[in-house]
Each structure stands twice: as C-alpha cells, then as structure tokens.
Amino acid sequence: YRVSAAKTSIASIEEKNEEKFKSLKESIQNRLARENQDYASTFDELCVRSIYASLKDTVIRTLIYSRTLQVRSLDFEFLECLSKLSVVEVENEKVVATIISRLESIGEKHGDASNRWINEMKSEIGRFYTEEKCNSCHEIYDPSSKFTIKNKAFNDFDAFVKEANSKLAIADAQSAENKRKFETLISEARRSLNAEGRKTFDDYVALNSVSRETEYTFTRSNLGAVNYSIPVKTYDLEQIETALTRAQNEQFRTNSLYTGAMPYGYCYGKANNGSSQVTVNAGSGDVLVMIKNSSDRVIRHAYIRARDRFTLNVPNGNHDVYFYYGTGWNPNKFMKATTCGDLTGGFLSNEVVSKDPSTLRIYNQVMTYTLTEQVNGNFSTTSSSKYEAF
C-alpha cells in the first residue's frame, strides 16, 4: 500500500513540477521576445536541444522490505542559464554578420581580385573580434564568450588587400607575358614547318602551364600575421625545342638541296669565280664542299647531290678542302657561332666531316675530287669536324 501511495504522490509531484517548469519556460521566452525575438527563438532551440531533466532515487521502507522508486527532477535554474546563453549567441551572431559585411565592403572597394582574400578571411573571422569569457551559468556548460569587434583590424585588412592585389596584378601580368612568349615561340616554330611538320609538331607540344607559388607574409598588430601565396604561370619552353626537333626530323629526313646551292651564302658569300677550278664528283650521298684559304676563312662552298658534279672557281693560292656528308638537310639546324652570326643548316643524320689531308696548291689549274671508292685510287680523306670545316 505504501509503495502504491508513493507512486501516486510522485506522479502528482512530477506533474506539478512539469507545469511549473513549462510556466517558467514560457515566462522567460516571453520576456526574451519583448527584448528581441531572436533571443526567444534561440532560447526555444536551446531548450529543444538540451537535457534539463534527471532521475533521482527515493526509497520506501517497511519493517520487512524496502523499495526504490525513481523521481523525474527538473532543473529550474537551467532555464535561466539557457536564457543568458541565448542572448550571448544571438549577439555573437550579429558580430559575425557585421564582420562579414565589413569584409565584403572592403572587397567591393578593391574589386573582384579581392574575393580570394575575403573568402579566406571569412574562414579566419576570429581575427576581427576579441572574446570575453562569461561566468558559467550552469555546471554542465563551460563559460561562454562574448564577442567584441576589433575595429582597427579592418584597417589592417584593408592595407593587406591593397598589397596582395598589387602583387597579384604583377603576377597576372607576368603569367600573361609568359603565355604570350610561349605562344609566339609556337607560332614561329610552326611557320618554319610544312604541313606534315606542323602536324608532327602539334602532336608533341601542348599549352600546359605550371603555377609557381611565391610565399608572402603580411603582419599588423591588430590583424596578426597573414601568410598568403601568389601564383605565376610558367610554360615549358623545352617542349617546343623537343617538338620542333621531332617535326624537323620528320619534315627534312629526305630533304636535299640542289647541286650548286650555297646554303651559307649570307655568311660566306655566293661568289664562284677565280683563275683555278676545283671540280667535285659526288659519290653515293649528298655532300657539302667547303674551301678555306690560307687565312682559315671559307671562300667557297657548294652543295652537290649524290652522283652529281659541280665546279667551284677559286683564286690561285693555297687552300684546304673539306667535305661534309649526311642525310636529310635541315635548313634550321644550328651548326656553330661565327663572326657573321649563327651558322644554320645541316644534315639530320649520318653526318661525316672529312678533309683533304694535304694543302691544295693551285695556280691556273683544275683539281678534280671523285668521292667514290676506287681500286688503286690516288686520294683518301682524313677525319675532321664541323668546327674545323666551317
């Protein structure tokens, strides 16, 4: 009987406490609503999320036995704590909203380039307010913090955006210049190729950029240290050289000049006169003949196709004669630097340079070189190099 009576009494107490708790909750919510509807709404949300009831044991004893019953206890003090937290949360949200608005105003002032910095600062918004710890209003809650805007931090941030945008503009201009140079080199390379060569070139070159990041740090007392990076786009210029070499190899692999061509005429001249003559009979491959005078200067040169012949007229005197063989004439190939500039044009493959081991002394005479293997021939060349012959 005593247990039954106790259960009835507990139920009645719990019901009265529920009513009292509900009444206090409504009273607090109405009070908050009169101050600010957001306070009331936040308070209601906190109440929904919070656990403000606990179970406590009460023991019923008789002479023979005892029985433990649980009583649901409500924490009335907890509601007042939630009301204080509601005000702090709403006011802090206002502070954050104000900070974001002021950041966006700075962004509008400095233009679209500022969007990156604004977004980054939004994720570090704590730079723009101070925190003041409030006393804990309840044992289950840590002390909350009240935010206060640091107005001087916005002046620092304005200076940061100005500096960062300036560096970004310089980097963007450099990136654009790097791209322009890269595209110009591509255009120049393609102009030197025929349709087949351009196709090969395009297969190997791509307009791919790599961002090189430069790190900076901006430091002000109110904003703190801001680490940021500025990218500059760079392009792989070596791939143009690689692609051009492959394209030229494909384009010129079977290319020949006509017999009598003087590919270095811009440097060595195109004269072909003199009192003596040097006639060359080419063998099974194309050959470029180079004749130097006693001052080691090239005075005559001529291209002769395989199994063809050509006569070079030279002045009387002492001369050295060189023979440059190979396959596939590439007019753009660099050979060596000379006093008249870079010498360009050469064979792509199977290059051999040789020379007459004896100085040619010729006076109103004709000298004939036959560049084919012959039984009991009376002439053989010795090895030389492009640096000696050109």
mmCIF file of C-alpha atoms in Angstrom:
data_model
loop_
_atom_site.group_PDB
_atom_site.id
_atom_site.type_symbol
_atom_site.label_atom_id
_atom_site.label_comp_id
_atom_site.label_asym_id
_atom_site.label_seq_id
_atom_site.Cartn_x
_atom_site.Cartn_y
_atom_site.Cartn_z
ATOM 1 C CA TYR A 1 0.000 0.000 0.000
ATOM 2 C CA ARG A 2 2.807 2.409 0.870
ATOM 3 C CA VAL A 3 4.513 1.806 -2.496
ATOM 4 C CA SER A 4 1.295 2.444 -4.376
ATOM 5 C CA ALA A 5 0.682 5.629 -2.427
ATOM 6 C CA ALA A 6 4.250 6.748 -3.065
ATOM 7 C CA LYS A 7 3.888 6.185 -6.811
ATOM 8 C CA THR A 8 0.697 8.261 -6.823
ATOM 9 C CA SER A 9 2.420 11.022 -4.869
ATOM 10 C CA ILE A 10 5.458 11.008 -7.150
ATOM 11 C CA ALA A 11 3.263 11.260 -10.239
ATOM 12 C CA SER A 12 1.447 14.218 -8.733
ATOM 13 C CA ILE A 13 4.710 15.970 -7.815
ATOM 14 C CA GLU A 14 6.143 15.360 -11.292
ATOM 15 C CA GLU A 15 3.006 16.766 -12.903
ATOM 16 C CA LYS A 16 3.098 19.901 -10.769
ATOM 17 C CA ASN A 17 6.791 20.376 -11.496
ATOM 18 C CA GLU A 18 6.150 19.952 -15.238
ATOM 19 C CA GLU A 19 3.508 22.659 -15.111
ATOM 20 C CA LYS A 20 5.754 24.938 -13.098
ATOM 21 C CA PHE A 21 8.657 24.286 -15.449
ATOM 22 C CA LYS A 22 6.501 24.937 -18.516
ATOM 23 C CA SER A 23 5.177 28.141 -16.986
ATOM 24 C CA LEU A 24 8.688 29.374 -16.172
ATOM 25 C CA LYS A 25 9.877 28.483 -19.680
ATOM 26 C CA GLU A 26 7.021 30.461 -21.250
ATOM 27 C CA SER A 27 7.647 33.366 -18.919
ATOM 28 C CA ILE A 28 11.333 33.510 -19.831
ATOM 29 C CA GLN A 29 10.562 33.146 -23.537
ATOM 30 C CA ASN A 30 8.017 35.977 -23.413
ATOM 31 C CA ARG A 31 10.472 38.178 -21.569
ATOM 32 C CA LEU A 32 13.146 37.485 -24.173
ATOM 33 C CA ALA A 33 10.692 38.082 -27.007
ATOM 34 C CA ARG A 34 9.954 41.530 -25.649
ATOM 35 C CA GLU A 35 13.672 42.312 -25.831
ATOM 36 C CA ASN A 36 14.422 40.612 -29.136
ATOM 37 C CA GLN A 37 12.514 37.926 -30.984
ATOM 38 C CA ASP A 38 15.808 36.277 -31.965
ATOM 39 C CA TYR A 39 16.598 35.805 -28.259
ATOM 40 C CA ALA A 40 13.334 33.954 -27.820
ATOM 41 C CA SER A 41 13.802 31.780 -30.897
ATOM 42 C CA THR A 42 17.333 30.829 -29.888
ATOM 43 C CA PHE A 43 16.146 30.088 -26.348
ATOM 44 C CA ASP A 44 13.477 27.766 -27.739
ATOM 45 C CA GLU A 45 16.062 25.952 -29.890
ATOM 46 C CA LEU A 46 18.391 25.518 -26.914
ATOM 47 C CA CYS A 47 15.540 24.106 -24.850
ATOM 48 C CA VAL A 48 14.783 21.545 -27.541
ATOM 49 C CA ARG A 49 18.431 20.505 -27.768
ATOM 50 C CA SER A 50 19.080 20.439 -24.040
ATOM 51 C CA ILE A 51 18.512 17.811 -21.369
ATOM 52 C CA TYR A 52 17.140 19.560 -18.338
ATOM 53 C CA ALA A 53 15.562 16.607 -16.514
ATOM 54 C CA SER A 54 17.210 13.937 -14.399
ATOM 55 C CA LEU A 55 16.069 10.868 -12.484
ATOM 56 C CA LYS A 56 16.582 10.637 -8.735
ATOM 57 C CA ASP A 57 16.012 7.649 -6.449
ATOM 58 C CA THR A 58 13.677 7.636 -3.452
ATOM 59 C CA VAL A 59 13.429 4.642 -1.102
ATOM 60 C CA ILE A 60 10.221 3.301 0.525
ATOM 61 C CA ARG A 61 10.890 1.156 3.613
ATOM 62 C CA THR A 62 8.739 -1.053 5.876
ATOM 63 C CA LEU A 63 9.709 -3.403 8.641
ATOM 64 C CA ILE A 64 10.106 -6.249 6.211
ATOM 65 C CA TYR A 65 11.421 -4.781 2.923
ATOM 66 C CA SER A 66 12.429 -1.626 1.090
ATOM 67 C CA ARG A 67 11.623 -0.428 -2.464
ATOM 68 C CA THR A 68 13.430 2.135 -4.617
ATOM 69 C CA LEU A 69 11.383 4.410 -6.854
ATOM 70 C CA GLN A 70 12.660 6.965 -9.406
ATOM 71 C CA VAL A 71 11.508 10.573 -9.396
ATOM 72 C CA ARG A 72 11.925 12.786 -12.512
ATOM 73 C CA SER A 73 13.568 16.012 -11.334
ATOM 74 C CA LEU A 74 13.515 19.245 -13.346
ATOM 75 C CA ASP A 75 16.289 21.846 -13.149
ATOM 76 C CA PHE A 76 14.606 25.250 -12.953
ATOM 77 C CA GLU A 77 17.943 27.030 -12.668
ATOM 78 C CA PHE A 78 18.854 25.563 -16.027
ATOM 79 C CA LEU A 79 16.204 27.658 -17.825
ATOM 80 C CA GLU A 80 17.746 30.909 -16.603
ATOM 81 C CA CYS A 81 21.122 29.669 -17.819
ATOM 82 C CA LEU A 82 19.686 28.974 -21.279
ATOM 83 C CA SER A 83 18.179 32.455 -21.398
ATOM 84 C CA LYS A 84 21.618 34.008 -20.808
ATOM 85 C CA LEU A 85 23.215 31.743 -23.407
ATOM 86 C CA SER A 86 20.541 32.712 -25.927
ATOM 87 C CA VAL A 87 21.393 36.399 -25.613
ATOM 88 C CA VAL A 88 25.138 35.721 -25.952
ATOM 89 C CA GLU A 89 24.650 33.502 -29.025
ATOM 90 C CA VAL A 90 22.425 35.993 -30.831
ATOM 91 C CA GLU A 91 24.696 38.940 -30.106
ATOM 92 C CA ASN A 92 27.734 36.949 -31.235
ATOM 93 C CA GLU A 93 25.968 36.078 -34.477
ATOM 94 C CA LYS A 94 25.325 39.783 -35.018
ATOM 95 C CA VAL A 95 29.011 40.492 -34.500
ATOM 96 C CA VAL A 96 29.953 37.826 -37.067
ATOM 97 C CA ALA A 97 27.388 39.160 -39.567
ATOM 98 C CA THR A 98 28.726 42.686 -39.117
ATOM 99 C CA ILE A 99 32.304 41.493 -39.669
ATOM 100 C CA ILE A 100 31.337 39.665 -42.885
ATOM 101 C CA SER A 101 29.518 42.750 -44.129
ATOM 102 C CA ARG A 102 32.527 44.954 -43.477
ATOM 103 C CA LEU A 103 34.852 42.480 -45.163
ATOM 104 C CA GLU A 104 32.627 42.422 -48.239
ATOM 105 C CA SER A 105 32.620 46.236 -48.292
ATOM 106 C CA ILE A 106 36.410 46.201 -48.372
ATOM 107 C CA GLY A 107 36.222 43.672 -51.197
ATOM 108 C CA GLU A 108 33.894 45.906 -53.206
ATOM 109 C CA LYS A 109 36.266 48.806 -52.650
ATOM 110 C CA HIS A 110 39.230 46.919 -54.127
ATOM 111 C CA GLY A 111 37.433 44.997 -56.892
ATOM 112 C CA ASP A 112 36.903 41.362 -57.892
ATOM 113 C CA ALA A 113 40.552 40.443 -57.308
ATOM 114 C CA SER A 114 39.809 40.783 -53.582
ATOM 115 C CA ASN A 115 37.304 37.905 -53.492
ATOM 116 C CA ARG A 116 40.033 35.376 -52.753
ATOM 117 C CA TRP A 117 41.254 37.297 -49.698
ATOM 118 C CA ILE A 118 37.713 37.981 -48.448
ATOM 119 C CA ASN A 119 36.811 34.286 -48.592
ATOM 120 C CA GLU A 120 39.998 33.320 -46.802
ATOM 121 C CA MET A 121 39.342 35.841 -44.034
ATOM 122 C CA LYS A 122 35.790 34.594 -43.587
ATOM 123 C CA SER A 123 37.298 31.268 -42.556
ATOM 124 C CA GLU A 124 39.542 33.120 -40.070
ATOM 125 C CA ILE A 125 36.919 35.515 -38.779
ATOM 126 C CA GLY A 126 38.261 35.272 -35.257
ATOM 127 C CA ARG A 127 40.954 37.770 -36.293
ATOM 128 C CA PHE A 128 38.325 40.512 -36.195
ATOM 129 C CA TYR A 129 36.897 40.141 -32.698
ATOM 130 C CA THR A 130 38.046 39.677 -29.141
ATOM 131 C CA GLU A 131 36.484 37.166 -26.750
ATOM 132 C CA GLU A 132 35.467 37.949 -23.201
ATOM 133 C CA LYS A 133 34.759 34.912 -21.067
ATOM 134 C CA CYS A 134 31.432 34.967 -19.247
ATOM 135 C CA ASN A 135 30.896 33.184 -15.934
ATOM 136 C CA SER A 136 29.454 29.716 -16.263
ATOM 137 C CA CYS A 137 25.738 29.905 -15.543
ATOM 138 C CA HIS A 138 25.382 26.159 -15.004
ATOM 139 C CA GLU A 139 27.616 23.262 -14.127
ATOM 140 C CA ILE A 140 27.023 21.422 -17.395
ATOM 141 C CA TYR A 141 28.095 24.420 -19.507
ATOM 142 C CA ASP A 142 31.592 25.801 -19.925
ATOM 143 C CA PRO A 143 31.852 29.568 -19.642
ATOM 144 C CA SER A 144 30.611 31.177 -22.859
ATOM 145 C CA SER A 145 32.423 34.002 -24.665
ATOM 146 C CA LYS A 146 31.103 37.366 -25.700
ATOM 147 C CA PHE A 147 32.481 38.715 -28.993
ATOM 148 C CA THR A 148 33.599 42.329 -29.415
ATOM 149 C CA ILE A 149 34.590 43.731 -32.843
ATOM 150 C CA LYS A 150 38.223 44.816 -33.326
ATOM 151 C CA ASN A 151 37.683 47.873 -35.490
ATOM 152 C CA LYS A 152 41.396 48.502 -36.125
ATOM 153 C CA ALA A 153 41.741 45.023 -37.610
ATOM 154 C CA PHE A 154 39.706 46.196 -40.614
ATOM 155 C CA ASN A 155 42.208 48.982 -41.308
ATOM 156 C CA ASP A 156 44.952 46.383 -41.284
ATOM 157 C CA PHE A 157 42.972 44.124 -43.579
ATOM 158 C CA ASP A 158 42.314 46.980 -45.995
ATOM 159 C CA ALA A 159 46.088 47.540 -46.211
ATOM 160 C CA PHE A 160 46.621 43.796 -46.713
ATOM 161 C CA VAL A 161 44.141 43.613 -49.609
ATOM 162 C CA LYS A 162 45.790 46.597 -51.280
ATOM 163 C CA GLU A 163 49.239 44.989 -51.005
ATOM 164 C CA ALA A 164 48.108 41.488 -52.004
ATOM 165 C CA ASN A 165 46.134 42.760 -55.017
ATOM 166 C CA SER A 166 49.177 44.725 -56.182
ATOM 167 C CA LYS A 167 51.350 41.606 -56.056
ATOM 168 C CA LEU A 168 48.584 39.592 -57.725
ATOM 169 C CA ALA A 169 48.323 42.107 -60.585
ATOM 170 C CA ILE A 170 52.086 41.905 -61.170
ATOM 171 C CA ALA A 171 51.933 38.100 -61.112
ATOM 172 C CA ASP A 172 48.973 38.044 -63.522
ATOM 173 C CA ALA A 173 50.849 40.330 -65.905
ATOM 174 C CA GLN A 174 53.887 38.048 -65.711
ATOM 175 C CA SER A 175 51.705 34.996 -66.328
ATOM 176 C CA ALA A 176 50.172 36.682 -69.375
ATOM 177 C CA GLU A 177 53.634 37.632 -70.674
ATOM 178 C CA ASN A 178 54.887 34.074 -70.184
ATOM 179 C CA LYS A 179 51.896 32.764 -72.115
ATOM 180 C CA ARG A 180 52.426 35.318 -74.899
ATOM 181 C CA LYS A 181 56.093 34.353 -75.259
ATOM 182 C CA PHE A 182 55.206 30.676 -75.297
ATOM 183 C CA GLU A 183 52.523 31.149 -77.948
ATOM 184 C CA THR A 184 54.882 33.346 -80.014
ATOM 185 C CA LEU A 185 57.551 30.650 -79.956
ATOM 186 C CA ILE A 186 54.969 28.071 -81.003
ATOM 187 C CA SER A 187 53.814 30.301 -83.849
ATOM 188 C CA GLU A 188 57.376 30.908 -85.035
ATOM 189 C CA ALA A 189 58.191 27.215 -84.851
ATOM 190 C CA ARG A 190 55.097 26.266 -86.850
ATOM 191 C CA ARG A 191 55.901 28.843 -89.557
ATOM 192 C CA SER A 192 59.236 27.114 -90.169
ATOM 193 C CA LEU A 193 57.479 23.817 -90.913
ATOM 194 C CA ASN A 194 55.434 22.447 -93.766
ATOM 195 C CA ALA A 195 52.017 20.831 -93.272
ATOM 196 C CA GLU A 196 53.488 17.446 -92.375
ATOM 197 C CA GLY A 197 55.964 19.007 -89.977
ATOM 198 C CA ARG A 198 53.259 21.115 -88.298
ATOM 199 C CA LYS A 199 51.171 18.035 -87.694
ATOM 200 C CA THR A 200 54.091 16.277 -86.008
ATOM 201 C CA PHE A 201 54.876 19.425 -84.026
ATOM 202 C CA ASP A 202 51.283 19.847 -82.821
ATOM 203 C CA ASP A 203 51.210 16.236 -81.666
ATOM 204 C CA TYR A 204 54.103 16.861 -79.274
ATOM 205 C CA VAL A 205 53.538 20.386 -77.969
ATOM 206 C CA ALA A 206 50.761 21.428 -75.590
ATOM 207 C CA LEU A 207 49.776 24.731 -73.968
ATOM 208 C CA ASN A 208 50.127 23.443 -70.428
ATOM 209 C CA SER A 209 51.070 25.844 -67.653
ATOM 210 C CA VAL A 210 52.575 25.208 -64.248
ATOM 211 C CA SER A 211 51.844 27.530 -61.340
ATOM 212 C CA ARG A 212 54.870 28.598 -59.370
ATOM 213 C CA GLU A 213 53.778 29.884 -55.972
ATOM 214 C CA THR A 214 55.592 32.737 -54.218
ATOM 215 C CA GLU A 215 55.009 32.909 -50.467
ATOM 216 C CA TYR A 216 54.442 36.206 -48.626
ATOM 217 C CA THR A 217 53.647 37.279 -45.069
ATOM 218 C CA PHE A 218 51.720 40.425 -44.125
ATOM 219 C CA THR A 219 51.915 41.384 -40.439
ATOM 220 C CA ARG A 220 49.999 44.027 -38.494
ATOM 221 C CA SER A 221 49.421 44.270 -34.766
ATOM 222 C CA ASN A 222 45.608 44.049 -34.858
ATOM 223 C CA LEU A 223 45.208 41.580 -37.706
ATOM 224 C CA GLY A 224 48.198 39.407 -36.909
ATOM 225 C CA ALA A 225 50.380 37.608 -39.448
ATOM 226 C CA VAL A 226 48.681 36.625 -42.711
ATOM 227 C CA ASN A 227 50.526 34.069 -44.820
ATOM 228 C CA TYR A 228 49.491 34.007 -48.463
ATOM 229 C CA SER A 229 50.805 32.888 -51.836
ATOM 230 C CA ILE A 230 50.695 34.390 -55.326
ATOM 231 C CA PRO A 231 50.844 32.063 -58.356
ATOM 232 C CA VAL A 232 52.723 32.838 -61.569
ATOM 233 C CA LYS A 233 52.028 30.615 -64.572
ATOM 234 C CA THR A 234 55.093 29.334 -66.391
ATOM 235 C CA TYR A 235 55.383 27.240 -69.535
ATOM 236 C CA ASP A 236 57.797 24.503 -70.545
ATOM 237 C CA LEU A 237 59.858 26.094 -73.307
ATOM 238 C CA GLU A 238 61.978 22.968 -73.716
ATOM 239 C CA GLN A 239 58.999 21.059 -75.062
ATOM 240 C CA ILE A 240 58.918 23.471 -78.025
ATOM 241 C CA GLU A 241 62.537 22.646 -78.854
ATOM 242 C CA THR A 242 61.829 18.923 -78.473
ATOM 243 C CA ALA A 243 58.684 19.080 -80.599
ATOM 244 C CA LEU A 244 60.391 21.241 -83.228
ATOM 245 C CA THR A 245 63.334 18.846 -83.479
ATOM 246 C CA ARG A 246 60.986 15.892 -83.969
ATOM 247 C CA ALA A 247 58.932 17.784 -86.553
ATOM 248 C CA GLN A 248 62.008 18.903 -88.479
ATOM 249 C CA ASN A 249 63.425 15.411 -88.433
ATOM 250 C CA GLU A 250 60.192 14.197 -89.956
ATOM 251 C CA GLN A 251 59.909 17.081 -92.428
ATOM 252 C CA PHE A 252 63.526 17.108 -93.617
ATOM 253 C CA ARG A 253 64.546 13.449 -93.231
ATOM 254 C CA THR A 254 64.766 13.050 -97.064
ATOM 255 C CA ASN A 255 65.374 16.706 -97.945
ATOM 256 C CA SER A 256 68.163 17.675 -100.360
ATOM 257 C CA LEU A 257 69.361 20.948 -101.793
ATOM 258 C CA TYR A 258 70.033 21.393 -105.494
ATOM 259 C CA THR A 259 73.526 20.952 -106.832
ATOM 260 C CA GLY A 260 75.354 24.265 -106.654
ATOM 261 C CA ALA A 261 73.306 25.610 -103.744
ATOM 262 C CA MET A 262 75.242 27.783 -101.303
ATOM 263 C CA PRO A 263 73.291 27.495 -98.040
ATOM 264 C CA TYR A 264 75.727 29.711 -96.078
ATOM 265 C CA GLY A 265 75.819 32.457 -98.694
ATOM 266 C CA TYR A 266 74.642 35.014 -96.100
ATOM 267 C CA CYS A 267 77.854 34.356 -94.208
ATOM 268 C CA TYR A 268 80.480 33.208 -96.702
ATOM 269 C CA GLY A 269 79.113 34.875 -99.821
ATOM 270 C CA LYS A 270 77.985 33.334 -103.103
ATOM 271 C CA ALA A 271 80.938 34.166 -105.330
ATOM 272 C CA ASN A 272 82.121 31.483 -107.752
ATOM 273 C CA ASN A 273 84.941 32.988 -109.778
ATOM 274 C CA GLY A 274 88.700 32.608 -109.927
ATOM 275 C CA SER A 275 91.640 31.584 -112.066
ATOM 276 C CA SER A 276 91.643 27.965 -110.882
ATOM 277 C CA GLN A 277 88.951 25.335 -110.583
ATOM 278 C CA VAL A 278 88.003 22.597 -108.107
ATOM 279 C CA THR A 279 85.603 20.035 -109.550
ATOM 280 C CA VAL A 280 83.902 17.554 -107.233
ATOM 281 C CA ASN A 281 82.185 14.341 -108.331
ATOM 282 C CA ALA A 282 79.824 13.290 -105.567
ATOM 283 C CA GLY A 283 79.569 9.669 -104.586
ATOM 284 C CA SER A 284 76.524 7.777 -103.349
ATOM 285 C CA GLY A 285 75.475 10.517 -100.943
ATOM 286 C CA ASP A 286 74.971 14.274 -100.872
ATOM 287 C CA VAL A 287 77.971 16.373 -99.889
ATOM 288 C CA LEU A 288 78.699 19.995 -98.986
ATOM 289 C CA VAL A 289 82.173 21.132 -100.111
ATOM 290 C CA MET A 290 83.965 23.835 -98.102
ATOM 291 C CA ILE A 291 87.166 25.544 -99.298
ATOM 292 C CA LYS A 292 89.248 27.682 -96.952
ATOM 293 C CA ASN A 293 92.112 29.986 -97.865
ATOM 294 C CA SER A 294 95.455 30.284 -96.085
ATOM 295 C CA SER A 295 93.866 32.672 -93.565
ATOM 296 C CA ASP A 296 91.480 29.874 -92.488
ATOM 297 C CA ARG A 297 88.495 31.720 -93.960
ATOM 298 C CA VAL A 298 85.810 29.952 -96.014
ATOM 299 C CA ILE A 299 85.933 31.451 -99.502
ATOM 300 C CA ARG A 300 83.815 28.919 -101.436
ATOM 301 C CA HIS A 301 81.178 26.368 -100.586
ATOM 302 C CA ALA A 302 78.643 24.399 -102.608
ATOM 303 C CA TYR A 303 76.097 21.610 -102.137
ATOM 304 C CA ILE A 304 76.364 18.645 -104.553
ATOM 305 C CA ARG A 305 73.743 15.953 -104.814
ATOM 306 C CA ALA A 306 74.619 12.263 -104.872
ATOM 307 C CA ARG A 307 76.253 11.143 -108.157
ATOM 308 C CA ASP A 308 76.313 14.713 -109.454
ATOM 309 C CA ARG A 309 79.224 17.096 -110.032
ATOM 310 C CA PHE A 310 79.965 20.765 -109.570
ATOM 311 C CA THR A 311 82.907 23.061 -110.240
ATOM 312 C CA LEU A 312 83.990 25.760 -107.805
ATOM 313 C CA ASN A 313 86.143 28.552 -109.246
ATOM 314 C CA VAL A 314 88.807 29.698 -106.802
ATOM 315 C CA PRO A 315 91.619 32.230 -106.751
ATOM 316 C CA ASN A 316 95.159 30.948 -107.149
ATOM 317 C CA GLY A 317 96.835 30.069 -103.875
ATOM 318 C CA ASN A 318 96.909 27.571 -101.038
ATOM 319 C CA HIS A 319 93.595 26.105 -99.912
ATOM 320 C CA ASP A 320 92.159 23.475 -97.553
ATOM 321 C CA VAL A 321 89.237 21.424 -98.870
ATOM 322 C CA TYR A 322 86.579 19.883 -96.577
ATOM 323 C CA PHE A 323 83.692 17.506 -97.294
ATOM 324 C CA TYR A 324 80.521 17.417 -95.152
ATOM 325 C CA TYR A 325 78.293 14.361 -95.812
ATOM 326 C CA GLY A 326 74.915 13.355 -94.390
ATOM 327 C CA THR A 327 71.237 12.634 -94.960
ATOM 328 C CA GLY A 328 68.252 14.969 -94.784
ATOM 329 C CA TRP A 329 69.166 18.655 -94.998
ATOM 330 C CA ASN A 330 67.572 20.742 -92.238
ATOM 331 C CA PRO A 331 67.912 24.459 -93.062
ATOM 332 C CA ASN A 332 67.179 25.396 -89.429
ATOM 333 C CA LYS A 333 69.823 23.257 -87.748
ATOM 334 C CA PHE A 334 72.364 25.200 -85.698
ATOM 335 C CA MET A 335 75.934 24.410 -86.696
ATOM 336 C CA LYS A 336 78.203 26.894 -84.898
ATOM 337 C CA ALA A 337 78.578 30.533 -83.930
ATOM 338 C CA THR A 338 80.702 32.543 -86.368
ATOM 339 C CA THR A 339 81.794 36.149 -86.834
ATOM 340 C CA CYS A 340 78.860 36.610 -89.199
ATOM 341 C CA GLY A 341 76.340 35.177 -86.734
ATOM 342 C CA ASP A 342 74.886 31.759 -86.109
ATOM 343 C CA LEU A 343 75.528 29.339 -88.939
ATOM 344 C CA THR A 344 72.348 27.352 -89.610
ATOM 345 C CA GLY A 345 71.650 24.452 -91.929
ATOM 346 C CA GLY A 346 72.956 20.919 -91.738
ATOM 347 C CA PHE A 347 72.270 17.226 -92.169
ATOM 348 C CA LEU A 348 69.958 15.484 -89.747
ATOM 349 C CA SER A 349 71.669 12.113 -89.685
ATOM 350 C CA ASN A 350 74.684 10.123 -90.843
ATOM 351 C CA GLU A 351 76.912 13.198 -90.533
ATOM 352 C CA VAL A 352 80.565 12.790 -91.504
ATOM 353 C CA VAL A 353 83.152 15.533 -91.954
ATOM 354 C CA SER A 354 86.439 14.809 -93.703
ATOM 355 C CA LYS A 355 89.154 16.759 -95.486
ATOM 356 C CA ASP A 356 91.944 16.524 -97.982
ATOM 357 C CA PRO A 357 94.929 15.863 -95.709
ATOM 358 C CA SER A 358 97.177 17.902 -97.998
ATOM 359 C CA THR A 359 97.023 21.601 -98.641
ATOM 360 C CA LEU A 360 95.802 22.234 -102.169
ATOM 361 C CA ARG A 361 98.304 24.458 -104.021
ATOM 362 C CA ILE A 362 96.686 25.534 -107.230
ATOM 363 C CA TYR A 363 97.698 28.135 -109.830
ATOM 364 C CA ASN A 364 95.674 28.411 -113.040
ATOM 365 C CA GLN A 365 94.933 24.725 -112.683
ATOM 366 C CA VAL A 366 91.989 22.319 -112.340
ATOM 367 C CA MET A 367 91.725 19.910 -109.410
ATOM 368 C CA THR A 368 89.170 17.110 -109.527
ATOM 369 C CA TYR A 369 87.935 15.137 -106.491
ATOM 370 C CA THR A 370 85.986 11.945 -107.133
ATOM 371 C CA LEU A 371 84.275 10.903 -103.894
ATOM 372 C CA THR A 372 83.691 7.252 -104.672
ATOM 373 C CA GLU A 373 85.688 4.227 -103.667
ATOM 374 C CA GLN A 374 88.033 3.157 -106.453
ATOM 375 C CA VAL A 375 90.609 0.383 -106.770
ATOM 376 C CA ASN A 376 94.090 1.870 -106.735
ATOM 377 C CA GLY A 377 92.654 5.351 -106.169
ATOM 378 C CA ASN A 378 95.176 8.114 -105.537
ATOM 379 C CA PHE A 379 93.249 10.076 -102.869
ATOM 380 C CA SER A 380 91.778 9.402 -99.435
ATOM 381 C CA THR A 381 90.367 11.844 -96.890
ATOM 382 C CA THR A 382 91.105 12.161 -93.208
ATOM 383 C CA SER A 383 88.648 12.796 -90.425
ATOM 384 C CA SER A 384 87.699 16.357 -89.488
ATOM 385 C CA SER A 385 84.911 18.207 -87.634
ATOM 386 C CA LYS A 386 82.273 20.852 -88.207
ATOM 387 C CA TYR A 387 84.219 23.261 -86.024
ATOM 388 C CA GLU A 388 87.284 22.900 -88.256
ATOM 389 C CA ALA A 389 85.488 22.853 -91.580
ATOM 390 C CA PHE A 390 83.042 25.748 -91.137
#
